[in-house]
Coordinates of C-alpha atoms in Angstrom, one line a residue:
K30 CA 0.0 0.0 0.0
I31 CA 3.0 2.3 -0.2
N32 CA 2.4 5.2 -2.6
L33 CA 5.8 5.3 -4.4
I34 CA 5.4 7.9 -7.2
K35 CA 1.8 8.8 -7.8
D36 CA 0.4 12.0 -6.1
K37 CA -2.8 11.3 -4.2
E38 CA -5.4 13.8 -3.1
D39 CA -5.1 14.8 0.5
Y40 CA -7.3 12.8 2.9
K41 CA -9.6 15.1 4.8
R42 CA -12.3 14.2 7.4
E43 CA -14.2 16.3 9.9
L44 CA -14.2 14.5 13.3
T45 CA -15.7 17.3 15.4
K46 CA -17.1 20.8 14.8
D47 CA -14.1 22.5 16.5
K48 CA -12.3 25.1 14.4
I49 CA -9.1 23.1 14.4
F50 CA -7.3 21.6 11.4
N51 CA -4.8 18.8 12.1
I52 CA -2.3 18.5 9.3
T53 CA -0.2 15.3 9.2
G54 CA 1.8 13.2 6.8
E55 CA 5.3 11.7 6.3
K56 CA 8.4 13.9 6.7
G57 CA 8.7 15.9 3.4
S58 CA 5.1 15.6 2.5
G59 CA 4.4 19.3 2.5
K60 CA 2.8 19.7 6.0
T61 CA 4.9 22.8 6.9
T62 CA 4.4 24.4 3.5
F63 CA 0.7 23.9 3.8
G64 CA 0.7 25.3 7.3
S65 CA 2.8 28.3 6.3
S66 CA 0.5 29.0 3.4
I67 CA -2.4 29.9 5.7
N68 CA -2.6 33.6 5.9
E69 CA -6.0 34.1 7.3
K70 CA -6.1 37.0 9.8
E71 CA -8.2 35.0 12.2
S72 CA -6.0 31.9 12.3
I73 CA -3.2 30.5 14.4
V74 CA -0.7 27.9 13.1
I75 CA 1.2 25.6 15.5
H76 CA 4.2 23.8 14.1
L77 CA 5.0 20.8 16.2
D78 CA 8.6 20.8 15.1
W79 CA 9.0 24.2 16.5
V80 CA 7.1 23.4 19.7
F81 CA 9.1 20.3 20.5
D82 CA 12.5 21.1 18.9
G83 CA 12.5 24.8 19.3
K84 CA 13.6 25.4 15.7
G85 CA 12.2 25.7 12.2
E86 CA 12.0 28.2 9.3
F87 CA 8.7 29.9 9.9
D88 CA 7.6 33.6 9.7
D89 CA 7.4 35.6 13.0
K90 CA 3.7 35.1 13.6
E91 CA 3.9 31.3 13.2
E92 CA 7.0 31.1 15.2
N93 CA 5.6 33.3 18.0
D94 CA 2.4 31.1 18.3
S95 CA 4.5 27.9 18.4
K96 CA 7.0 29.5 20.8
K97 CA 4.1 30.5 23.2
V98 CA 2.8 26.9 23.1
R99 CA 6.3 25.6 23.8
E100 CA 6.7 27.9 26.8
I101 CA 3.4 26.8 28.2
L102 CA 4.2 23.1 27.9
L103 CA 7.7 23.6 29.3
K104 CA 6.4 25.5 32.3
K105 CA 3.8 22.9 33.0
Y106 CA 5.7 19.7 32.2
K107 CA 9.4 20.8 32.6
D108 CA 10.6 18.8 29.6
L109 CA 9.0 17.8 26.3
D110 CA 9.0 14.1 25.3
I111 CA 6.8 14.1 22.2
D112 CA 7.2 10.3 21.7
K113 CA 6.0 9.5 25.2
Y114 CA 3.3 12.1 26.0
F115 CA 2.0 13.9 22.9
E116 CA -1.4 12.1 22.9
S117 CA -2.0 12.0 26.6
K118 CA -0.8 15.5 27.6
Y119 CA 0.4 17.9 25.0
Y120 CA -2.4 17.7 22.4
D121 CA -5.1 18.8 24.8
E122 CA -2.9 21.7 26.0
I123 CA -2.4 22.8 22.3
V124 CA -6.1 22.6 21.6
N125 CA -7.0 24.6 24.7
Y126 CA -4.5 27.3 23.8
I127 CA -6.0 27.6 20.3
K128 CA -9.6 27.7 21.7
K129 CA -8.6 30.6 24.1
T130 CA -7.4 32.6 21.1
K131 CA -10.9 32.2 19.5
K132 CA -9.2 31.8 16.2
T133 CA -9.2 28.9 13.7
G134 CA -6.3 26.7 14.6
Y135 CA -3.9 24.7 12.4
I136 CA -1.7 22.1 14.1
E137 CA 0.9 20.6 11.8
G138 CA 3.2 17.7 12.5
N139 CA 3.7 14.0 11.9
A140 CA 3.1 13.3 15.6
I141 CA -0.7 13.7 14.9
A142 CA -0.6 10.4 13.0
E143 CA 0.7 8.7 16.1
I144 CA -2.4 9.4 18.1
K145 CA -4.0 6.0 18.9
D146 CA -7.3 7.2 20.3
I147 CA -8.9 9.0 17.4
S148 CA -11.7 10.3 19.7
K149 CA -9.2 12.7 21.2
I150 CA -8.6 14.5 17.9
K151 CA -10.6 17.7 17.7
G152 CA -11.7 19.4 14.4
T153 CA -10.7 18.2 11.0
I154 CA -7.9 15.9 10.1
I155 CA -5.9 16.5 6.8
V156 CA -3.4 13.8 5.8
K157 CA -0.9 14.8 3.1
R158 CA -0.5 11.8 0.8
T159 CA 2.6 12.9 -1.1
P160 CA 4.4 9.9 -2.8
I161 CA 7.2 8.5 -0.6
I162 CA 9.9 9.0 -3.3
K163 CA 9.1 12.7 -3.4
C164 CA 9.1 12.9 0.4
F165 CA 12.4 11.1 0.6
I166 CA 14.1 13.4 -2.0
R167 CA 12.7 16.5 -0.1
V168 CA 14.1 15.3 3.2
V169 CA 17.5 14.4 1.8
K170 CA 17.7 17.8 0.2
R171 CA 16.7 19.4 3.5
D172 CA 19.5 17.5 5.2
Y173 CA 22.1 19.0 2.9
K174 CA 21.2 22.4 4.4
N175 CA 21.4 21.1 7.9
P176 CA 24.5 22.2 9.9
Y177 CA 24.9 18.7 11.2
F178 CA 25.3 17.4 7.6
R179 CA 27.8 20.1 6.7
K180 CA 29.9 19.4 9.8
G181 CA 30.0 15.7 8.8
L182 CA 31.3 16.6 5.4
N183 CA 34.6 17.8 6.8
R184 CA 35.2 14.4 8.6
V185 CA 34.0 11.9 6.0
G186 CA 33.6 13.5 2.6
L187 CA 30.6 14.3 0.4
I188 CA 29.9 10.8 -0.9
K189 CA 30.2 9.0 2.4
R190 CA 28.1 11.6 4.1
F191 CA 25.4 11.4 1.5
F192 CA 25.2 7.6 2.1
H193 CA 24.9 8.3 5.9
V194 CA 22.0 10.7 5.2
V195 CA 20.3 8.2 2.9
K196 CA 20.7 5.4 5.4
R197 CA 19.3 7.6 8.1
R198 CA 16.3 8.5 6.1
K199 CA 15.5 5.1 4.5
K200 CA 13.4 4.2 7.6
M201 CA 10.8 6.6 6.1
F202 CA 9.8 3.7 3.8
K203 CA 8.7 1.7 6.8
S204 CA 7.0 4.6 8.7
Y205 CA 5.1 5.6 5.5
K206 CA 2.8 2.7 6.1
N207 CA 1.8 4.2 9.4
I208 CA 0.1 7.1 7.5
E209 CA -2.2 4.7 5.6
N210 CA -2.9 2.8 8.9
F211 CA -3.8 6.1 10.5
I212 CA -6.3 6.8 7.7
Q213 CA -7.8 3.3 8.2
Q214 CA -8.1 4.0 12.0
I215 CA -10.0 7.2 11.2
E216 CA -12.3 5.4 8.8
D217 CA -12.9 2.6 11.3
Y218 CA -13.7 5.2 14.0
L219 CA -16.1 7.1 11.8
N220 CA -18.0 3.9 10.8

């Protein structure tokens, strides 16, 4: 069921009437680009990469909203372990923050697809279904800009470092199936 090269239409389902859009997909699928393209005045975009890693290339408004959420979570929980607590703690805090702003909220990040209890998701879910080859190429290109990649070039050389990056990113091919499984979970929940 892996979508190798053919673009598929984004999967979109409304789960609740909340004014929240949850954008997920594989790394390199276009989640951040989609989130950054939202320029409605009455909206707020939360980039999970920024919230949990404290970094990203977003404009000031997006960065500020994500930064505020990061500060709230750090103040309340002291450290942020997205793999361990996203579904049980952080997601509700992010939703509450958005609701307090009374704006339409957009939460983008692949952690959304890791939520096991679909009933916890508020609003509409949008799954980017970009082909895995396109995702892989985008992520490898992004790694070339990464300071970690550039630092590694000095030690091992361009070709060797490229193969390290490819090896690190090839697990995407396994995780990509999780996106289709997530869509199936949503369909099962709605039926």
